PDB file of C-alpha atoms in Angstrom:
ATOM      1  CA  THR A  91     -63.927 -67.156  33.802  1.00 74.00           C
ATOM      2  CA  MET A  92     -64.988 -70.552  35.138  1.00 88.00           C
ATOM      3  CA  ASN A  93     -66.362 -68.687  38.192  1.00 92.00           C
ATOM      4  CA  LEU A  94     -62.853 -68.534  39.628  1.00 95.00           C
ATOM      5  CA  PRO A  95     -62.151 -65.504  41.817  1.00 94.00           C
ATOM      6  CA  SER A  96     -60.381 -62.835  39.796  1.00 94.00           C
ATOM      7  CA  ILE A  97     -57.258 -62.887  41.966  1.00 94.00           C
ATOM      8  CA  ILE A  98     -56.372 -66.469  41.046  1.00 97.00           C
ATOM      9  CA  LEU A  99     -57.737 -66.259  37.518  1.00 96.00           C
ATOM     10  CA  GLU A 100     -55.420 -63.392  36.606  1.00 96.00           C
ATOM     11  CA  ASN A 101     -52.476 -65.110  38.251  1.00 97.00           C
ATOM     12  CA  ILE A 102     -53.162 -68.281  36.269  1.00 98.00           C
ATOM     13  CA  LYS A 103     -53.352 -66.428  32.961  1.00 96.00           C
ATOM     14  CA  GLN A 104     -50.024 -64.734  33.630  1.00 96.00           C
ATOM     15  CA  ASN A 105     -48.337 -67.882  34.917  1.00 97.00           C
ATOM     16  CA  ALA A 106     -45.459 -69.243  32.814  1.00 97.00           C
ATOM     17  CA  TYR A 107     -46.418 -72.871  33.467  1.00 98.00           C
ATOM     18  CA  PHE A 108     -49.996 -72.258  32.325  1.00 98.00           C
ATOM     19  CA  ARG A 109     -48.763 -70.544  29.159  1.00 97.00           C
ATOM     20  CA  ASP A 110     -46.590 -73.562  28.423  1.00 97.00           C
ATOM     21  CA  LEU A 111     -49.715 -75.721  28.495  1.00 97.00           C
ATOM     22  CA  TYR A 112     -50.780 -74.308  25.133  1.00 95.00           C
ATOM     23  CA  VAL A 113     -48.976 -77.248  23.517  1.00 97.00           C
ATOM     24  CA  TYR A 114     -51.660 -79.576  24.916  1.00 97.00           C
ATOM     25  CA  LYS A 115     -54.632 -79.527  22.601  1.00 95.00           C
ATOM     26  CA  THR A 116     -56.617 -82.515  23.855  1.00 97.00           C
ATOM     27  CA  TYR A 117     -58.319 -83.752  27.002  1.00 97.00           C
ATOM     28  CA  ASN A 118     -56.141 -86.889  27.147  1.00 97.00           C
ATOM     29  CA  GLU A 119     -52.930 -84.867  27.004  1.00 98.00           C
ATOM     30  CA  VAL A 120     -54.050 -82.733  29.938  1.00 98.00           C
ATOM     31  CA  LEU A 121     -55.025 -85.792  31.986  1.00 98.00           C
ATOM     32  CA  GLN A 122     -51.587 -87.272  31.376  1.00 98.00           C
ATOM     33  CA  GLU A 123     -50.022 -84.009  32.585  1.00 98.00           C
ATOM     34  CA  ILE A 124     -52.160 -84.167  35.741  1.00 98.00           C
ATOM     35  CA  GLU A 125     -50.972 -87.716  36.420  1.00 98.00           C
ATOM     36  CA  ARG A 126     -47.328 -86.683  35.946  1.00 97.00           C
ATOM     37  CA  GLU A 127     -47.223 -83.342  37.753  1.00 97.00           C
ATOM     38  CA  VAL A 128     -49.990 -82.872  40.315  1.00 97.00           C
ATOM     39  CA  ARG A 129     -49.231 -83.771  43.938  1.00 95.00           C
ATOM     40  CA  HIS A 130     -51.903 -81.799  45.792  1.00 95.00           C
ATOM     41  CA  LEU A 131     -55.078 -79.795  45.119  1.00 97.00           C
ATOM     42  CA  GLU A 132     -54.362 -76.517  46.881  1.00 97.00           C
ATOM     43  CA  PRO A 133     -55.051 -73.436  44.728  1.00 97.00           C
ATOM     44  CA  TRP A 134     -51.682 -71.830  45.496  1.00 97.00           C
ATOM     45  CA  ILE A 135     -48.123 -72.972  45.893  1.00 94.00           C
ATOM     46  CA  PRO A 136     -47.806 -72.735  49.701  1.00 89.00           C
ATOM     47  CA  LYS A 137     -46.717 -69.362  51.090  1.00 89.00           C
ATOM     48  CA  THR A 138     -46.913 -67.694  47.670  1.00 93.00           C
ATOM     49  CA  ARG A 139     -49.447 -66.137  45.342  1.00 93.00           C
ATOM     50  CA  THR A 140     -48.301 -68.422  42.544  1.00 97.00           C
ATOM     51  CA  PRO A 141     -51.148 -70.628  41.295  1.00 98.00           C
ATOM     52  CA  SER A 142     -50.583 -74.323  41.799  1.00 97.00           C
ATOM     53  CA  THR A 143     -50.038 -76.832  39.035  1.00 98.00           C
ATOM     54  CA  SER A 144     -53.416 -78.373  39.826  1.00 98.00           C
ATOM     55  CA  PHE A 145     -55.323 -75.102  39.348  1.00 98.00           C
ATOM     56  CA  CYS A 146     -53.429 -74.226  36.175  1.00 98.00           C
ATOM     57  CA  LEU A 147     -54.471 -77.617  34.778  1.00 98.00           C
ATOM     58  CA  LEU A 148     -58.000 -77.150  36.093  1.00 98.00           C
ATOM     59  CA  TYR A 149     -58.306 -73.926  34.109  1.00 98.00           C
ATOM     60  CA  LYS A 150     -56.681 -75.554  31.081  1.00 97.00           C
ATOM     61  CA  LEU A 151     -59.441 -78.176  31.128  1.00 97.00           C
ATOM     62  CA  PHE A 152     -62.001 -75.383  31.254  1.00 96.00           C
ATOM     63  CA  THR A 153     -60.551 -73.892  28.070  1.00 96.00           C
ATOM     64  CA  LEU A 154     -61.031 -77.280  26.391  1.00 96.00           C
ATOM     65  CA  ARG A 155     -64.699 -77.504  27.509  1.00 94.00           C
ATOM     66  CA  VAL A 156     -64.877 -80.963  29.081  1.00 96.00           C
ATOM     67  CA  THR A 157     -67.816 -83.058  27.834  1.00 96.00           C
ATOM     68  CA  GLU A 158     -70.082 -85.136  30.079  1.00 96.00           C
ATOM     69  CA  LYS A 159     -68.485 -88.351  28.811  1.00 97.00           C
ATOM     70  CA  GLN A 160     -65.027 -86.997  29.570  1.00 98.00           C
ATOM     71  CA  MET A 161     -66.139 -85.899  33.026  1.00 98.00           C
ATOM     72  CA  VAL A 162     -67.385 -89.409  33.809  1.00 97.00           C
ATOM     73  CA  GLY A 163     -63.939 -90.649  32.814  1.00 97.00           C
ATOM     74  CA  MET A 164     -62.281 -88.200  35.217  1.00 98.00           C
ATOM     75  CA  LEU A 165     -64.488 -89.089  38.167  1.00 98.00           C
ATOM     76  CA  ASP A 166     -63.845 -92.808  37.664  1.00 97.00           C
ATOM     77  CA  SER A 167     -60.096 -92.411  37.089  1.00 97.00           C
ATOM     78  CA  GLN A 168     -57.580 -94.489  39.025  1.00 96.00           C
ATOM     79  CA  ASN A 169     -55.635 -91.300  39.746  1.00 97.00           C
ATOM     80  CA  GLU A 170     -56.782 -89.419  42.852  1.00 97.00           C
ATOM     81  CA  PHE A 171     -55.787 -86.011  41.482  1.00 98.00           C
ATOM     82  CA  VAL A 172     -57.602 -86.501  38.182  1.00 98.00           C
ATOM     83  CA  ARG A 173     -60.710 -87.309  40.229  1.00 98.00           C
ATOM     84  CA  GLY A 174     -60.192 -84.352  42.562  1.00 98.00           C
ATOM     85  CA  ILE A 175     -59.733 -81.887  39.696  1.00 98.00           C
ATOM     86  CA  GLY A 176     -62.851 -83.321  38.070  1.00 98.00           C
ATOM     87  CA  PHE A 177     -64.916 -82.565  41.163  1.00 98.00           C
ATOM     88  CA  LEU A 178     -63.371 -79.093  41.479  1.00 98.00           C
ATOM     89  CA  TYR A 179     -64.324 -78.469  37.838  1.00 98.00           C
ATOM     90  CA  LEU A 180     -67.920 -79.416  38.615  1.00 97.00           C
ATOM     91  CA  ARG A 181     -68.044 -77.296  41.760  1.00 97.00           C
ATOM     92  CA  PHE A 182     -66.799 -74.187  39.979  1.00 97.00           C
ATOM     93  CA  CYS A 183     -68.560 -74.652  36.637  1.00 94.00           C
ATOM     94  CA  TYR A 184     -71.678 -76.775  36.884  1.00 95.00           C
ATOM     95  CA  ASP A 185     -75.251 -75.622  37.416  1.00 94.00           C
ATOM     96  CA  PRO A 186     -76.027 -76.058  41.149  1.00 95.00           C
ATOM     97  CA  ALA A 187     -79.463 -77.483  40.347  1.00 94.00           C
ATOM     98  CA  GLY A 188     -77.893 -80.608  38.836  1.00 95.00           C
ATOM     99  CA  MET A 189     -74.597 -80.719  40.727  1.00 96.00           C
ATOM    100  CA  LEU A 190     -75.586 -83.243  43.393  1.00 96.00           C
ATOM    101  CA  GLU A 191     -76.334 -85.846  40.738  1.00 96.00           C
ATOM    102  CA  TRP A 192     -72.641 -85.851  39.847  1.00 97.00           C
ATOM    103  CA  PHE A 193     -71.461 -86.069  43.455  1.00 98.00           C
ATOM    104  CA  TYR A 194     -74.058 -88.388  44.938  1.00 96.00           C
ATOM    105  CA  ASP A 195     -72.635 -91.790  43.945  1.00 96.00           C
ATOM    106  CA  TYR A 196     -69.251 -90.867  45.441  1.00 97.00           C
ATOM    107  CA  LEU A 197     -70.405 -89.645  48.851  1.00 97.00           C
ATOM    108  CA  GLU A 198     -69.499 -92.989  50.448  1.00 95.00           C
ATOM    109  CA  ASP A 199     -66.235 -93.403  48.532  1.00 97.00           C
ATOM    110  CA  GLN A 200     -63.397 -94.203  50.923  1.00 96.00           C
ATOM    111  CA  THR A 201     -60.600 -93.789  48.352  1.00 96.00           C
ATOM    112  CA  PRO A 202     -57.846 -91.667  49.942  1.00 96.00           C
ATOM    113  CA  ILE A 203     -57.032 -88.291  48.422  1.00 96.00           C
ATOM    114  CA  GLN A 204     -54.516 -85.636  49.470  1.00 94.00           C
ATOM    115  CA  PRO A 205     -55.977 -82.156  48.894  1.00 95.00           C
ATOM    116  CA  ASN A 206     -53.281 -80.328  50.894  1.00 94.00           C
ATOM    117  CA  GLU A 207     -49.585 -80.448  50.182  1.00 89.00           C
ATOM    118  CA  ARG A 208     -48.588 -81.001  53.807  1.00 86.00           C
ATOM    119  CA  GLY A 209     -51.826 -82.496  55.052  1.00 84.00           C
ATOM    120  CA  LYS A 210     -52.872 -86.066  55.605  1.00 89.00           C
ATOM    121  CA  GLU A 211     -54.854 -88.067  53.126  1.00 94.00           C
ATOM    122  CA  ILE A 212     -58.605 -87.999  53.673  1.00 96.00           C
ATOM    123  CA  PRO A 213     -61.395 -90.136  52.219  1.00 97.00           C
ATOM    124  CA  LEU A 214     -62.787 -88.855  48.935  1.00 97.00           C
ATOM    125  CA  TRP A 215     -66.270 -88.481  50.455  1.00 97.00           C
ATOM    126  CA  THR A 216     -64.898 -86.020  53.036  1.00 97.00           C
ATOM    127  CA  PHE A 217     -63.316 -83.915  50.304  1.00 97.00           C
ATOM    128  CA  LEU A 218     -66.608 -83.896  48.398  1.00 98.00           C
ATOM    129  CA  ILE A 219     -68.818 -82.931  51.309  1.00 97.00           C
ATOM    130  CA  GLN A 220     -66.457 -80.041  52.057  1.00 96.00           C
ATOM    131  CA  LEU A 221     -66.863 -78.811  48.486  1.00 97.00           C
ATOM    132  CA  LEU A 222     -70.644 -79.014  48.727  1.00 96.00           C
ATOM    133  CA  VAL A 223     -71.344 -77.424  52.102  1.00 94.00           C
ATOM    134  CA  GLU A 224     -68.434 -75.089  52.785  1.00 94.00           C
ATOM    135  CA  PRO A 225     -68.466 -71.520  51.363  1.00 94.00           C
ATOM    136  CA  LYS A 226     -64.722 -71.517  50.635  1.00 95.00           C
ATOM    137  CA  TYR A 227     -62.121 -73.808  49.188  1.00 96.00           C
ATOM    138  CA  HIS A 228     -58.992 -72.796  51.062  1.00 94.00           C
ATOM    139  CA  ASP A 229     -59.090 -68.983  50.688  1.00 93.00           C
ATOM    140  CA  LEU A 230     -61.178 -68.988  47.491  1.00 95.00           C
ATOM    141  CA  MET A 231     -64.888 -68.234  47.609  1.00 95.00           C
ATOM    142  CA  LEU A 232     -66.821 -70.980  45.890  1.00 96.00           C
ATOM    143  CA  PRO A 233     -69.647 -70.120  43.486  1.00 95.00           C
ATOM    144  CA  ARG A 234     -72.937 -69.430  45.168  1.00 92.00           C
ATOM    145  CA  ILE A 235     -75.365 -72.302  45.698  1.00 94.00           C
ATOM    146  CA  PRO A 236     -78.904 -70.923  46.096  1.00 94.00           C
ATOM    147  CA  VAL A 237     -80.582 -71.533  49.440  1.00 93.00           C
ATOM    148  CA  PRO A 238     -83.552 -73.389  47.825  1.00 94.00           C
ATOM    149  CA  VAL A 239     -81.086 -75.854  46.287  1.00 95.00           C
ATOM    150  CA  MET A 240     -79.336 -76.322  49.641  1.00 94.00           C
ATOM    151  CA  ARG A 241     -82.701 -77.044  51.236  1.00 94.00           C
ATOM    152  CA  GLN A 242     -83.309 -79.773  48.680  1.00 94.00           C
ATOM    153  CA  TRP A 243     -79.884 -81.224  49.456  1.00 95.00           C
ATOM    154  CA  LYS A 244     -80.299 -81.082  53.217  1.00 93.00           C
ATOM    155  CA  PRO A 245     -81.916 -84.531  53.836  1.00 94.00           C
ATOM    156  CA  ASP A 246     -79.117 -86.245  51.914  1.00 94.00           C
ATOM    157  CA  LEU A 247     -76.140 -84.146  52.901  1.00 95.00           C
ATOM    158  CA  GLU A 248     -76.721 -83.107  56.502  1.00 94.00           C
ATOM    159  CA  PRO A 249     -75.962 -86.561  58.018  1.00 95.00           C
ATOM    160  CA  ILE A 250     -72.829 -86.874  55.860  1.00 95.00           C
ATOM    161  CA  ALA A 251     -71.688 -83.364  56.816  1.00 94.00           C
ATOM    162  CA  GLN A 252     -72.157 -84.168  60.500  1.00 94.00           C
ATOM    163  CA  ARG A 253     -70.105 -87.344  60.084  1.00 93.00           C
ATOM    164  CA  ALA A 254     -67.314 -85.189  58.643  1.00 92.00           C
ATOM    165  CA  GLY A 255     -67.568 -82.744  61.542  1.00 91.00           C
ATOM    166  CA  LEU A 256     -69.167 -80.010  59.428  1.00 90.00           C
ATOM    167  CA  SER A 257     -72.318 -78.032  60.090  1.00 82.00           C
ATOM    168  CA  PHE A 258     -74.974 -77.871  57.412  1.00 79.00           C
ATOM    169  CA  ASP A 259     -75.962 -74.216  57.575  1.00 72.00           C
ATOM    170  CA  GLU A 260     -77.987 -73.148  54.541  1.00 62.00           C
ATOM    171  CA  ARG A 261     -76.952 -69.513  54.943  1.00 55.00           C
ATOM    172  CA  LYS A 262     -73.269 -70.312  55.387  1.00 55.00           C
ATOM    173  CA  SER A 263     -73.263 -72.878  52.600  1.00 50.00           C
ATOM    174  CA  THR A 264     -74.417 -70.570  49.848  1.00 49.00           C
ATOM    175  CA  GLY A 265     -70.821 -69.691  49.020  1.00 53.00           C
ATOM    176  CA  GLY A 266     -69.731 -66.585  47.172  1.00 50.00           C
ATOM    177  CA  SER A 267     -72.265 -64.393  45.500  1.00 44.00           C
ATOM    178  CA  ASN A 268     -72.408 -64.233  41.725  1.00 43.00           C
ATOM    179  CA  ARG A 269     -74.002 -60.802  41.993  1.00 41.00           C
ATOM    180  CA  ALA A 270     -72.303 -57.454  41.590  1.00 39.00           C
ATOM    181  CA  PRO A 271     -70.687 -55.911  44.693  1.00 40.00           C
ATOM    182  CA  MET A 272     -73.051 -54.273  47.165  1.00 40.00           C
ATOM    183  CA  SER A 273     -71.867 -50.753  46.333  1.00 39.00           C
ATOM    184  CA  MET A 274     -72.574 -51.333  42.656  1.00 38.00           C
ATOM    185  CA  ARG A 275     -75.985 -52.877  43.365  1.00 40.00           C
ATOM    186  CA  ARG A 276     -76.876 -49.855  45.471  1.00 41.00           C
ATOM    187  CA  MET A 277     -75.889 -47.561  42.641  1.00 40.00           C
ATOM    188  CA  TYR A 278     -77.954 -49.582  40.166  1.00 40.00           C
ATOM    189  CA  ALA A 279     -80.907 -49.628  42.552  1.00 44.00           C
ATOM    190  CA  ALA A 280     -80.834 -45.865  42.915  1.00 44.00           C
ATOM    191  CA  ASP A 281     -80.678 -45.405  39.158  1.00 47.00           C
ATOM    192  CA  VAL A 282     -83.536 -47.846  38.551  1.00 44.00           C
ATOM    193  CA  PHE A 283     -85.825 -46.337  41.149  1.00 49.00           C
ATOM    194  CA  LEU A 284     -85.038 -42.792  40.094  1.00 50.00           C
ATOM    195  CA  GLY A 285     -85.579 -43.672  36.441  1.00 50.00           C
ATOM    196  CA  CYS A 286     -88.938 -45.275  37.192  1.00 47.00           C
ATOM    197  CA  ALA A 287     -90.049 -42.267  39.181  1.00 52.00           C
ATOM    198  CA  VAL A 288     -89.103 -39.857  36.390  1.00 43.00           C
ATOM    199  CA  LEU A 289     -90.972 -41.984  33.863  1.00 48.00           C
ATOM    200  CA  LEU A 290     -94.073 -42.173  36.016  1.00 51.00           C
ATOM    201  CA  PHE A 291     -94.027 -38.444  36.666  1.00 52.00           C
ATOM    202  CA  PHE A 292     -93.657 -37.774  32.931  1.00 48.00           C
ATOM    203  CA  LEU A 293     -96.559 -40.055  32.057  1.00 47.00           C
ATOM    204  CA  LYS A 294     -98.714 -38.434  34.697  1.00 52.00           C
ATOM    205  CA  SER A 295     -97.817 -34.841  33.735  1.00 54.00           C
ATOM    206  CA  LYS A 296     -98.327 -35.493  30.014  1.00 49.00           C
ATOM    207  CA  CYS A 297    -101.655 -37.196  30.636  1.00 46.00           C
ATOM    208  CA  CYS A 298    -100.545 -40.385  28.910  1.00 45.00           C
ATOM    209  CA  TRP A 299    -102.467 -42.149  31.660  1.00 42.00           C
ATOM    210  CA  ASN A 300    -105.200 -40.799  33.806  1.00 44.00           C
ATOM    211  CA  VAL A 301    -104.268 -39.529  37.250  1.00 41.00           C
ATOM    212  CA  CYS A 302    -105.806 -42.478  39.091  1.00 42.00           C
ATOM    213  CA  SER A 303    -103.819 -45.007  37.054  1.00 47.00           C
ATOM    214  CA  ALA A 304    -100.569 -43.150  37.565  1.00 45.00           C
ATOM    215  CA  ASP A 305    -101.171 -42.739  41.288  1.00 49.00           C
ATOM    216  CA  ALA A 306    -102.034 -46.424  41.614  1.00 48.00           C
ATOM    217  CA  LEU A 307     -98.860 -47.387  39.824  1.00 44.00           C
ATOM    218  CA  LEU A 308     -96.823 -45.088  42.023  1.00 46.00           C
ATOM    219  CA  ALA A 309     -98.357 -46.712  45.098  1.00 49.00           C
ATOM    220  CA  HIS A 310     -97.548 -50.149  43.722  1.00 45.00           C
ATOM    221  CA  PHE A 311     -94.030 -48.943  42.959  1.00 47.00           C
ATOM    222  CA  GLY A 312     -93.569 -47.869  46.576  1.00 48.00           C
ATOM    223  CA  SER A 313     -94.935 -51.198  47.797  1.00 44.00           C
ATOM    224  CA  PHE A 314     -92.516 -53.105  45.565  1.00 40.00           C
ATOM    225  CA  GLN A 315     -89.604 -51.100  46.947  1.00 43.00           C
ATOM    226  CA  ASN A 316     -90.598 -51.988  50.477  1.00 42.00           C
ATOM    227  CA  THR A 317     -90.316 -55.694  49.715  1.00 38.00           C
ATOM    228  CA  LEU A 318     -86.574 -55.225  49.259  1.00 37.00           C
ATOM    229  CA  LYS A 319     -86.346 -54.587  53.026  1.00 35.00           C
ATOM    230  CA  GLY A 320     -83.929 -51.720  52.508  1.00 36.00           C
ATOM    231  CA  SER A 321     -81.020 -54.063  51.785  1.00 33.00           C
ATOM    232  CA  PHE A 322     -79.715 -52.000  48.895  1.00 33.00           C
ATOM    233  CA  ALA A 323     -82.641 -49.919  47.693  1.00 33.00           C
ATOM    234  CA  PRO A 324     -83.338 -46.253  48.375  1.00 34.00           C
ATOM    235  CA  VAL A 325     -86.018 -45.418  50.898  1.00 35.00           C
ATOM    236  CA  VAL A 326     -89.284 -44.107  49.505  1.00 34.00           C
ATOM    237  CA  PRO A 327     -91.187 -42.138  52.168  1.00 37.00           C
ATOM    238  CA  ALA A 328     -94.877 -43.000  52.046  1.00 38.00           C
ATOM    239  CA  SER A 329     -95.796 -39.330  52.100  1.00 39.00           C
ATOM    240  CA  ASP A 330     -93.754 -38.512  49.022  1.00 37.00           C
ATOM    241  CA  PRO A 331     -93.365 -41.428  46.563  1.00 38.00           C
ATOM    242  CA  LEU A 332     -91.147 -39.345  44.282  1.00 38.00           C
ATOM    243  CA  HIS A 333     -88.686 -38.408  47.001  1.00 34.00           C
ATOM    244  CA  PHE A 334     -85.786 -40.827  47.407  1.00 34.00           C
ATOM    245  CA  VAL A 335     -83.248 -41.298  50.134  1.00 32.00           C
ATOM    246  CA  TYR A 336     -80.177 -43.133  48.910  1.00 31.00           C
ATOM    247  CA  ASP A 337     -77.770 -43.702  51.786  1.00 30.00           C
ATOM    248  CA  ASP A 338     -76.855 -40.156  52.860  1.00 30.00           C
ATOM    249  CA  ALA A 339     -77.451 -38.604  49.445  1.00 31.00           C
ATOM    250  CA  TRP A 340     -80.809 -37.118  48.501  1.00 31.00           C
ATOM    251  CA  LEU A 341     -82.179 -37.613  45.028  1.00 34.00           C
ATOM    252  CA  HIS A 342     -85.098 -35.296  44.396  1.00 34.00           C
ATOM    253  CA  VAL A 343     -87.756 -35.804  41.772  1.00 33.00           C
ATOM    254  CA  ARG A 344     -90.440 -33.257  42.440  1.00 32.00           C
ATOM    255  CA  GLU A 345     -93.412 -31.978  40.533  1.00 33.00           C
ATOM    256  CA  ILE A 346     -92.731 -28.537  39.104  1.00 28.00           C
TER     257      ILE A 346
END
């Protein structure tokens, strides 16, 4: 999926222009198409939900699986849009732990680039710092960058972000979550905790472990749940470790 939000991914796959790109089988052919057709780097054709030429070609490159050598060629291209699509590819696809190594040498690059169809040209370094510290690209959530990685980046990127008029907020800059939606995580959490409780009760009732071991494990289980700070886990009352509260629904696991 290239970590693209589903709304644009599905629109790209159904787009007639993207389907016509099947005739291009090589990296060089796609780069030539970028040089001919791309005039901005917005994800959508303005005022529509039609994916832009640039994002159709971005996804086409993903289907070809760009190599590191090819990526170096894109980032050093003479064409501003080839370079911009290269950096977008990295931001959506690359492991955050190694991403800054790709961006770092270009964070002083003054080459003008026009990301927006009706906007002014901006220096390449400004475009790059926006990709690295902002949670969205236009209306698209960017893939999540873990807070520990952002903390490692902070000494290098915070002064550059300030120069671009951006705030370097570790919490804001983590981008979109790669995790399941909160409602689904809550459902999974309830199932996991309930399943563990049933298993522990079974082991205790069948004497697979002695009572002290089972009770100790139940206590540890309750302690582990408390470390989740109630963000999406059921509440386990200390007085009844096998009694769960999941939102407003009660899940009962009681000794018979």
